[in-house]
Short mmCIF file of C-alpha atoms and ligand atoms in Angstrom, two decimals:
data_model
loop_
_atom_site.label_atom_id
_atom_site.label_comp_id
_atom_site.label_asym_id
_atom_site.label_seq_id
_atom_site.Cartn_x
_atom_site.Cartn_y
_atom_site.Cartn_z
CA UNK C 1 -0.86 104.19 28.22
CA UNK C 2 1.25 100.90 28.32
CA UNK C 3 4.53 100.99 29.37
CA UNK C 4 6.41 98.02 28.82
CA UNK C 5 9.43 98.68 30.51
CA UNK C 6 7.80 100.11 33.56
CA UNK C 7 9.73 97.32 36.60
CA UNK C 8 7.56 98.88 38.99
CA UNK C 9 3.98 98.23 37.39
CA UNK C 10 1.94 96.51 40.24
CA UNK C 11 0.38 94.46 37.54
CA UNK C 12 3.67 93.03 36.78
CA UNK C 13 3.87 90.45 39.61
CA UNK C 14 0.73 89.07 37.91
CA UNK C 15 3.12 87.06 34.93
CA UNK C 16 6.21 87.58 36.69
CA UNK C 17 8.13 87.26 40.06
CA UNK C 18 9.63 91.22 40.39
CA UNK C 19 13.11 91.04 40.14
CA UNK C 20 14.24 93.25 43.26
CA UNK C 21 15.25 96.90 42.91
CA UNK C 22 18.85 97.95 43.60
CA UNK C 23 20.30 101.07 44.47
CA UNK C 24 18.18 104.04 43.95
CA UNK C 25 15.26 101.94 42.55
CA UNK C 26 17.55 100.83 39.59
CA UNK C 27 17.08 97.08 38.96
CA UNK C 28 17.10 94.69 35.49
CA UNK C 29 13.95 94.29 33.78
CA UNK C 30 12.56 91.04 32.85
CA UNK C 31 14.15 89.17 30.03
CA UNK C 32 13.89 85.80 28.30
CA UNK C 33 15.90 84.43 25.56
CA UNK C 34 14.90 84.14 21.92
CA UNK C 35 15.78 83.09 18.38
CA UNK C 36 18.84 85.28 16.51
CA UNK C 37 18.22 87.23 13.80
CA UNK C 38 19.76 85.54 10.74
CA UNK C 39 22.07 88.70 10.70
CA UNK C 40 23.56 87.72 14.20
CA UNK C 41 23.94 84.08 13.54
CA UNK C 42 27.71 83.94 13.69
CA UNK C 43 27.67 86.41 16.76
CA UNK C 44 28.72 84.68 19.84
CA UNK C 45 26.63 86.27 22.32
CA UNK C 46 22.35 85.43 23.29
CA UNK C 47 19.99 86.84 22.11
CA UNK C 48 17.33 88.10 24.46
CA UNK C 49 14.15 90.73 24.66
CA UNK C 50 13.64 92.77 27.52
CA UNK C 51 10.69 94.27 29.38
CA UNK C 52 7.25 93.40 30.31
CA UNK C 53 6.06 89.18 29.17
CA UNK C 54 3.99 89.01 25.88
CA UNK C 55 1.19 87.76 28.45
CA UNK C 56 1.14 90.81 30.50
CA UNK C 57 0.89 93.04 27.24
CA UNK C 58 -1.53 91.03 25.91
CA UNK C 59 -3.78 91.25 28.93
CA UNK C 60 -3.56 95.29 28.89
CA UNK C 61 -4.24 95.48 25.46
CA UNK C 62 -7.48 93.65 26.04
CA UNK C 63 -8.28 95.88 28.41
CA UNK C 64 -8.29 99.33 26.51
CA UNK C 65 -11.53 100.24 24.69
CA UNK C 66 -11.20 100.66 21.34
CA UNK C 67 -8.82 103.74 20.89
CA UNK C 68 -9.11 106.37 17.91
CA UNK C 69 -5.84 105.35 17.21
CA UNK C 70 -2.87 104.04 18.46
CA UNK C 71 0.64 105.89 19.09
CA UNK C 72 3.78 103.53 20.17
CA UNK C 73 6.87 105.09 20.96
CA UNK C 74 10.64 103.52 19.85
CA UNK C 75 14.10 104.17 21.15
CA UNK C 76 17.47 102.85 20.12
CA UNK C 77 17.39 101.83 15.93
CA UNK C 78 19.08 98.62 17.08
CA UNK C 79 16.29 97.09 19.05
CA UNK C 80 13.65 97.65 16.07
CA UNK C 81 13.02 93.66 15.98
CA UNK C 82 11.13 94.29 19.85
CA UNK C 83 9.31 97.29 18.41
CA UNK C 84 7.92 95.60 14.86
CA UNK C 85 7.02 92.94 17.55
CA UNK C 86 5.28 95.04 19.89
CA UNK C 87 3.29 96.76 16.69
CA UNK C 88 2.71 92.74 15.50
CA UNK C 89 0.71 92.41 18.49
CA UNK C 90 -1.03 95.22 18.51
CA UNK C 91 -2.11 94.63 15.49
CA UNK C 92 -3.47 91.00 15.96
CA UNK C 93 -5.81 92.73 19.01
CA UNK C 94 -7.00 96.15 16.77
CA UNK C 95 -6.32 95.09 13.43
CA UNK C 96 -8.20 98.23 12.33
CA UNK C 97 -6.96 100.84 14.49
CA UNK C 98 -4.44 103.13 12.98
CA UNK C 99 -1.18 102.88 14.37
CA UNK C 100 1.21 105.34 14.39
CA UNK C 101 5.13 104.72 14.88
CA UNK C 102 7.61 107.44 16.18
CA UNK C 103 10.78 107.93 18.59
CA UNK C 104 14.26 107.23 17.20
CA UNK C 105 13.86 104.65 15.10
CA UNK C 106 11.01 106.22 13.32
CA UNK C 107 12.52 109.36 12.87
CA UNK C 108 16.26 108.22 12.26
CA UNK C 109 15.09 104.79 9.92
CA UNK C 110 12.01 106.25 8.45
CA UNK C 111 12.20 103.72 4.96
CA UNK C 112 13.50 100.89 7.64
CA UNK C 113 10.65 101.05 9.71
CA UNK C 114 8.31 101.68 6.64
CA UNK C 115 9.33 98.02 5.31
CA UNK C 116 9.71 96.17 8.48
CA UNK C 117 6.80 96.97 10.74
CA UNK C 118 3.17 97.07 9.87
CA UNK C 119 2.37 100.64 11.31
CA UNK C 120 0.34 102.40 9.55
CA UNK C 121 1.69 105.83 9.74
CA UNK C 122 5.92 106.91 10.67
CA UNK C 123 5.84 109.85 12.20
CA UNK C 124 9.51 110.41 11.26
CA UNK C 125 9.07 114.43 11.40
CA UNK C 126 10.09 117.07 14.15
CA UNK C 127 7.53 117.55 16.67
CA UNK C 128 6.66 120.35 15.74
CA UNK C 129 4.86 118.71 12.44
CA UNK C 130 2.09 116.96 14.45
CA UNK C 131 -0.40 119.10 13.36
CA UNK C 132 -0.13 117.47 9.72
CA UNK C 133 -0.55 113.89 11.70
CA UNK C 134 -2.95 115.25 13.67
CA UNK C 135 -4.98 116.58 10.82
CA UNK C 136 -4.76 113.02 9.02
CA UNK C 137 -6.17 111.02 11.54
CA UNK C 138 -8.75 113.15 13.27
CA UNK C 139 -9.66 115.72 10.74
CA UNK C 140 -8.70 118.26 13.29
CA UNK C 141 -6.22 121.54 13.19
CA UNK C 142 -4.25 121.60 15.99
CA UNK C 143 -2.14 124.71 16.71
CA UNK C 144 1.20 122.64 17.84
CA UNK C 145 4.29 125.45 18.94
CA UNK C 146 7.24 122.94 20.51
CA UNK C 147 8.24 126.04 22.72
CA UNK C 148 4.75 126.54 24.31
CA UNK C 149 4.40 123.00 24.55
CA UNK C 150 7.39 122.31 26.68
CA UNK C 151 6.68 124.91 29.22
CA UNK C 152 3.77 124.27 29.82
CA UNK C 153 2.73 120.77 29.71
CA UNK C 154 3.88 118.54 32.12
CA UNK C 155 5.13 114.33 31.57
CA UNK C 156 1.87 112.52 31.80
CA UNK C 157 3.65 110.62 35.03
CA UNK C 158 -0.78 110.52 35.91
CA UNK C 159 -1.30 107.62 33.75
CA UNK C 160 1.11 105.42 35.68
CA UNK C 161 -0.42 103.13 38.64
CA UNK C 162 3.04 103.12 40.04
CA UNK C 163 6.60 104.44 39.53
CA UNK C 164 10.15 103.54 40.89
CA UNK C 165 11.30 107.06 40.22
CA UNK C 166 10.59 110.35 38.46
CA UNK C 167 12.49 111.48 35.75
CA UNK C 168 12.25 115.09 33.98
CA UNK C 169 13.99 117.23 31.02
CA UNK C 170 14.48 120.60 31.89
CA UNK C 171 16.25 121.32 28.34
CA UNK C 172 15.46 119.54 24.93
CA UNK C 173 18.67 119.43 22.49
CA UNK C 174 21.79 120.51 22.98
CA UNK C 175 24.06 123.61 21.34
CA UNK C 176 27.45 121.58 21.15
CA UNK C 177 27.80 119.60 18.08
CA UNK C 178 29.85 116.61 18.82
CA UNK C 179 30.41 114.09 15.52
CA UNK C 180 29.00 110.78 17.43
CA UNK C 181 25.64 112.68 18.33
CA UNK C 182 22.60 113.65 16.83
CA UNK C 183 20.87 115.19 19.40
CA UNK C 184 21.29 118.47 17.56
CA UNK C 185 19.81 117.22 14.36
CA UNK C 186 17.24 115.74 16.80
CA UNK C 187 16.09 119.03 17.99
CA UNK C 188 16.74 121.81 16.07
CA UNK C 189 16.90 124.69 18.79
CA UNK C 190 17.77 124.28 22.24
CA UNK C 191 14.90 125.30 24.28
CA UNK C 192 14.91 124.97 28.36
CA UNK C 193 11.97 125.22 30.46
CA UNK C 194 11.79 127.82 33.33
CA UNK C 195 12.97 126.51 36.29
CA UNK C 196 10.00 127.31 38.87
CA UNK C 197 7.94 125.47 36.00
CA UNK C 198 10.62 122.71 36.61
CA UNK C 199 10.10 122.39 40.48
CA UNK C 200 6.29 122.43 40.13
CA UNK C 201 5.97 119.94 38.12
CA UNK C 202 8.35 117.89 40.05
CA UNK C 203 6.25 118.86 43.58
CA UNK C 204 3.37 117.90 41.87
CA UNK C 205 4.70 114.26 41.01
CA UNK C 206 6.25 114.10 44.12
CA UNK C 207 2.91 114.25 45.92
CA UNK C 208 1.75 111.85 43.42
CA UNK C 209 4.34 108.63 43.93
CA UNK C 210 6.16 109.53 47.15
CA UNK C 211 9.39 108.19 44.92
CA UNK C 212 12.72 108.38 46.40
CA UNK C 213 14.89 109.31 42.97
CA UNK C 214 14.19 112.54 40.63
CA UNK C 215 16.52 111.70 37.68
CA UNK C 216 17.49 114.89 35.11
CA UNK C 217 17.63 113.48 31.82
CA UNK C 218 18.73 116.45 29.93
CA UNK C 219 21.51 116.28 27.34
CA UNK C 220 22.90 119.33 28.14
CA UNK C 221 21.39 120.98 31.61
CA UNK C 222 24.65 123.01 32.68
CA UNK C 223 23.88 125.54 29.76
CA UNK C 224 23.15 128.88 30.68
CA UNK C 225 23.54 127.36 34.01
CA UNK C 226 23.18 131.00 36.14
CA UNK C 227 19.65 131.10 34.86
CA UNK C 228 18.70 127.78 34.42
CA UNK C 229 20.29 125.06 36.44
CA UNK C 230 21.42 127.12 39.62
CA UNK C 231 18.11 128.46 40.35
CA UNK C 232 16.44 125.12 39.99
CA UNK C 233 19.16 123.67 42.69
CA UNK C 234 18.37 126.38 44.91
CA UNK C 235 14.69 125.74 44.56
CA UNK C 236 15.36 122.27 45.24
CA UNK C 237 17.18 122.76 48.33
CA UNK C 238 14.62 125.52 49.44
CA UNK C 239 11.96 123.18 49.13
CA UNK C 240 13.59 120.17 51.13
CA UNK C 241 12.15 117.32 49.05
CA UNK C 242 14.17 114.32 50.45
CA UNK C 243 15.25 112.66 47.63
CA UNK C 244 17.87 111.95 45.95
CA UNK C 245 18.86 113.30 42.42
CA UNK C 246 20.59 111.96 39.64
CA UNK C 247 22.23 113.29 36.67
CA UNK C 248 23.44 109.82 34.19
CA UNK C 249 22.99 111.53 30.94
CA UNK C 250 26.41 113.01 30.78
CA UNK C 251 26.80 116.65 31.99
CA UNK C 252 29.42 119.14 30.46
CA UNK C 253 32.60 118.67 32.53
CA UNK C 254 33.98 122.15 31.35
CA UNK C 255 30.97 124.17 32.75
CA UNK C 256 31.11 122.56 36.26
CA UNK C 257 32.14 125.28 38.83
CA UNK C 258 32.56 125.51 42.52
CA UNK C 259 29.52 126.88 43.52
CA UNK C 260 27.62 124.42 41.34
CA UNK C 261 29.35 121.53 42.90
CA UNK C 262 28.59 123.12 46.54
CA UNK C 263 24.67 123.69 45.76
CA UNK C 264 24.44 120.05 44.08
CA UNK C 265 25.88 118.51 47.05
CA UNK C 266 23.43 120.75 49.38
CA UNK C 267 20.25 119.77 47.48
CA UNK C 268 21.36 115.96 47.41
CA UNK C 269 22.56 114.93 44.13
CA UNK C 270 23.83 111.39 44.41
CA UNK C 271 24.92 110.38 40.65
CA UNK C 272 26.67 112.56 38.58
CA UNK C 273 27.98 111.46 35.56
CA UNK C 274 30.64 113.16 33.27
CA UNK C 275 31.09 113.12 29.95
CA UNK C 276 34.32 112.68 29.19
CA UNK C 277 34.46 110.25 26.18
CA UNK C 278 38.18 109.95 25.26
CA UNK C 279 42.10 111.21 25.48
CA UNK C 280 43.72 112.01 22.51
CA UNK C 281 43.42 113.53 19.15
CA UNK C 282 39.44 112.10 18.98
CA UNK C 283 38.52 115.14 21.29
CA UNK C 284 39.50 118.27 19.18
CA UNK C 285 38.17 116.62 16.02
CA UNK C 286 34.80 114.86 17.38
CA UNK C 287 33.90 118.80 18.52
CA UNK C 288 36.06 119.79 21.37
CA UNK C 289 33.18 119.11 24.10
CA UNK C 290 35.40 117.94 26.86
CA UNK C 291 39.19 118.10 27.29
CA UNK C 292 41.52 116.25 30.13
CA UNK C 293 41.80 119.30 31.67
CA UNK C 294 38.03 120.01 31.72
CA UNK C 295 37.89 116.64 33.50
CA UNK C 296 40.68 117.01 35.84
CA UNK C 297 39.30 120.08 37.10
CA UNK C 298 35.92 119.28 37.47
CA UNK C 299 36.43 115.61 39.26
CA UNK C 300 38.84 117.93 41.54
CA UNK C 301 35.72 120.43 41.80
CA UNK C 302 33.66 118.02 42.69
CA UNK C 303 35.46 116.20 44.67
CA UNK C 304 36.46 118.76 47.34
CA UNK C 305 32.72 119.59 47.43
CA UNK C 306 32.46 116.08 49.54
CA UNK C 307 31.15 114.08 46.15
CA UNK C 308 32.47 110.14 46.23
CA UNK C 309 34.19 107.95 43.57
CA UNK C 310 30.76 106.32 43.59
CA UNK C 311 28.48 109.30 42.98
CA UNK C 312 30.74 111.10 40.58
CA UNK C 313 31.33 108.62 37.26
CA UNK C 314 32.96 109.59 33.92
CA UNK C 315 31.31 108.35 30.74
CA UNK C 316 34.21 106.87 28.29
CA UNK C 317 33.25 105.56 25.10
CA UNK C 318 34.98 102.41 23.64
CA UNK C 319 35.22 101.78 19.69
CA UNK C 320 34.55 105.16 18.84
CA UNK C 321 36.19 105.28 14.82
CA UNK C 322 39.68 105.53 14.83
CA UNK C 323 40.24 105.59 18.42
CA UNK C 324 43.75 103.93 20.02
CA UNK C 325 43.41 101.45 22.11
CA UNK C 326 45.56 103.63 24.68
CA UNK C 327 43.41 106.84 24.43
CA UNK C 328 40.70 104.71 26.37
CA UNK C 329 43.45 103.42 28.88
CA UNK C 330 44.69 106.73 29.21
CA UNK C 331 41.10 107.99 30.10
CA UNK C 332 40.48 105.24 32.68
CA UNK C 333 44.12 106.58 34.50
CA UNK C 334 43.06 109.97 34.36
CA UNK C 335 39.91 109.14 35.97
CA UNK C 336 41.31 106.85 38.51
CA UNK C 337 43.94 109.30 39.31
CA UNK C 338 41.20 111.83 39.99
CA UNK C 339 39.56 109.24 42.55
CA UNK C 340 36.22 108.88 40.19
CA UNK C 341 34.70 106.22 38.67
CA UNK C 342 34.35 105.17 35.32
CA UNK C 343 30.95 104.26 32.88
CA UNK C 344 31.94 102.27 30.08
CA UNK C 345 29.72 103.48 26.66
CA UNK C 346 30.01 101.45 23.32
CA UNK C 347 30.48 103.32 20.78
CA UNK C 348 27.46 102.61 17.84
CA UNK C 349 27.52 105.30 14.53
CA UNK C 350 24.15 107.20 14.68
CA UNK C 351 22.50 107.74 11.01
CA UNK C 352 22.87 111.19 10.72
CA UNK C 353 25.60 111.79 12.77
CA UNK C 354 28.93 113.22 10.89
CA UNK C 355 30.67 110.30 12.14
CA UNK C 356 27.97 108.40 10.09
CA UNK C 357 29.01 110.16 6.81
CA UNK C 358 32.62 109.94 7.07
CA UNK C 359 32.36 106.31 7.74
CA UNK C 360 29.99 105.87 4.49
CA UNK C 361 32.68 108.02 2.44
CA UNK C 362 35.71 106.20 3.67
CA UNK C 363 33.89 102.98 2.84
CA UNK C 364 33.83 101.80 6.58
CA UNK C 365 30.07 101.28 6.44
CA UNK C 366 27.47 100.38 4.38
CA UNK C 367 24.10 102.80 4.17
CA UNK C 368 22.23 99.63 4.07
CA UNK C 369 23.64 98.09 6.93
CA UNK C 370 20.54 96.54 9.35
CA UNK C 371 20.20 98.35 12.48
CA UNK C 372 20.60 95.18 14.60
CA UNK C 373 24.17 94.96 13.40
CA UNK C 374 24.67 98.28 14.83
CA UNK C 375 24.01 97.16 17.88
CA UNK C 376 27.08 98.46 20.61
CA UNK C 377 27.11 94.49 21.67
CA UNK C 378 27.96 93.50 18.10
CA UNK C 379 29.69 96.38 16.67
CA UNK C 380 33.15 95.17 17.66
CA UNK C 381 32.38 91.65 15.78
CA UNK C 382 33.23 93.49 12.47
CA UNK C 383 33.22 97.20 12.37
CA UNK C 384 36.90 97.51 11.14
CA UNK C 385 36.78 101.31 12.23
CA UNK C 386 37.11 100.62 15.74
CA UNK C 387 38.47 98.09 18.76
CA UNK C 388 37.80 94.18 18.04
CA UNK C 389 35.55 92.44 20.38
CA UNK C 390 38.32 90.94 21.92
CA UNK C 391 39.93 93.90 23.77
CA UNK C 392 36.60 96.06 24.72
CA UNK C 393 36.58 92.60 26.79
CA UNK C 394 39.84 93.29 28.59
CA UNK C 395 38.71 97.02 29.13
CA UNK C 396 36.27 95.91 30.80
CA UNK C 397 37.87 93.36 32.40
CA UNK C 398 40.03 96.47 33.97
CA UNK C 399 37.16 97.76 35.12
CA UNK C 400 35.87 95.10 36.81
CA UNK C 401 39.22 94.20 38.67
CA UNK C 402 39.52 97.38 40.45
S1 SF4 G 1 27.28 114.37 22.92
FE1 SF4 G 1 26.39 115.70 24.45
S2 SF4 G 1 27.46 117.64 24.17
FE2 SF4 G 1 27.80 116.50 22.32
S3 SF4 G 1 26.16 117.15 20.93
FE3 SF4 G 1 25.45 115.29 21.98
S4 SF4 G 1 24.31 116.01 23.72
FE4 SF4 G 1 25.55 117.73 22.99
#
């Protein structure tokens, strides 16, 4: 197992001086500068890849016995140049290995990733069609339920030398169905792991790395939060791990309550983050998640539970379609007012997301437009849809002056 975007790899300091972790083991990752894409020629920004150096990869690769075959993961569509690059290389060291290509970009630019990249296989499926994959490469019939799977296997944090900090989904999916998203589509049921399953697994990795952070990842972990969520807190404060937690996906606002604020406090959550998206019309019609009342009331919440401006952040997206320029400002006041923080997101349409389909029908956006020009650093450049380049710049500029 190769991560390339593990900072805390011992190996690391091999090819390149560590840059130095900040708060809560957070820290940038490597980067060097390289040639545009044709597509972002007229873009005024650099171009750069991020993670481990070529020479590091290379090294590990040359390390691994020949391997039945080889699986590499991908994540946002708009970074597929790093991926096909990653594969390239691969390639070049086990030209006759079969490679197999999933994650997001796989599974959300199947006939993309087909063209561009020389795996051999794009697993572009639901997990729960691995069996087929399975069957392909090894000749083997595997009996693959996601549900079973999820409860009862633990992330392989084992194959890591080293971590900076441990980070778990107790949940996969999400029951809301907000236009801009596609976790839904992503996983088809919500499913949520039992919570004493949940603290064993993190006890056991604990043990393992000694790690200061435990970060939830989930994309919605407040559902069904009196069976799930609450009894994992209590576990955790039970338990007395010493660490602190963090929650930076985005939590519901609307289902925070009083004694969930008082038990996250207790167990030592130090990052919560809201989200809270936009004012305005943009809320009722992009699914009704979050309103400014949910907000208010749960940065209040929170707030009198002893939480800071600095631990408790509300996500607000920028150049979502249609969007005013003074829904976003209106956010930021509401937020300030409150005495939280903001998190600035760009906005980027998801294939398969209904925001994605009314922007093909209104003409807004072409089905063949490259990933890389989808990229929430370029978006504003020319997607007519949203805020030009030059004002997310002075929102964030706001931000920043504070
Ligand atoms: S944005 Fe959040 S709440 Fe909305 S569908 Fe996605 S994960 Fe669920």
């Amino acid at each position: 197992m190769i991560d390339l975007l593990n900072r805390h790899d011992p190996q690391l300091a091999n090819f390149v001086k560590p840059k130095p972790d900040r708060k809560f083991a957070t820290g940038k990752f490597h980067n060097f500068q390289v040639e545009k894409p044709d597509l972002l020629k007229n873009i005024p920004r650099k171009y750069k890849c991020y993670g481990a150096p070529v020479e590091y990869f290379l090294s590990k690769l040359k390390e691994v016995d020949k391997p039945k075959a080889v699986f590499v993961t991908s994540s946002l569509t708009y970074w597929w140049p790093g991926v096909a690059q990653t594969i390239s290389y691969i390639k070049q060291t086990m030209p006759d290995v079969p490679l197999v290509l999933g994650g997001l970009y796989a599974r959300l630019y199947p006939e993309h990733a087909k063209k561009n990249t020389k795996a051999d296989y794009i697993f572009s499926g639901e997990l729960s069609e691995i069996g087929g994959l399975v069957r392909s490469l090894f000749d083997r019939d595997i009996d693959f339920d996601v549900e079973k799977w999820f409860e009862i296997l633990d992330p392989a944090y084992e194959l890591y030398e080293r971590v900076g900090y441990l980070v778990f989904l107790t949940s996969l999916g999400c029951p809301y169905r907000c236009t801009y998203c596609v976790s839904p589509k992503l996983w088809k049921r919500f499913i949520q792991r039992d919570p004493q399953m949940v603290l064993e697994t993190i006890e056991k990795y604990l043990h393992l790395f000694g790690v200061k952070d435990v970060v939830f990842f989930d994309d919605a972990i407040l559902i069904n939060k009196e069976n799930h969520f609450k009894p994992l807190l209590r576990f955790l404060i039970s338990k007395k791990f010493n660490v602190n937690y963090h929650l930076p996906n985005g939590i519901h606002a609307r289902l925070v309550d009083e004694e969930l604020a008082v038990l996250m406090k207790e167990a030592g959550f130090k990052t919560i983050k809201l989200g809270y998206e936009t004012t305005g019309k943009l809320q009722e019609s992009t699914g009704g998640k979050v309103y400014d009342q949910d907000l208010i009331r749960a940065a209040r919440i929170l707030t009198k539970s002893g939480f800071t401006d600095q631990e408790v952040q509300a996500y607000i997206m920028i150049n979502m379609p249609f969007q005013q320029i003074e829904d976003v400002l209106k956010a930021i006041e509401i937020c300030r007012n409150e005495g939280i923080s903001v998190s600035i997101n760009e906005y980027t349409p998801i294939p398969g997301s209904q925001d994605w389909y009314v922007l093909l029908s209104n003409g807004l956006l072409d089905e063949q437009t490259d990933p890389v020009l989808l990229n929430n650093t370029v978006i504003p450049y020319w997607f007519k849809a949203g805020i030009d380049a030059k004002t997310v710049q002075m929102i964030k500029n706001i931000l920043h002056k504070r």
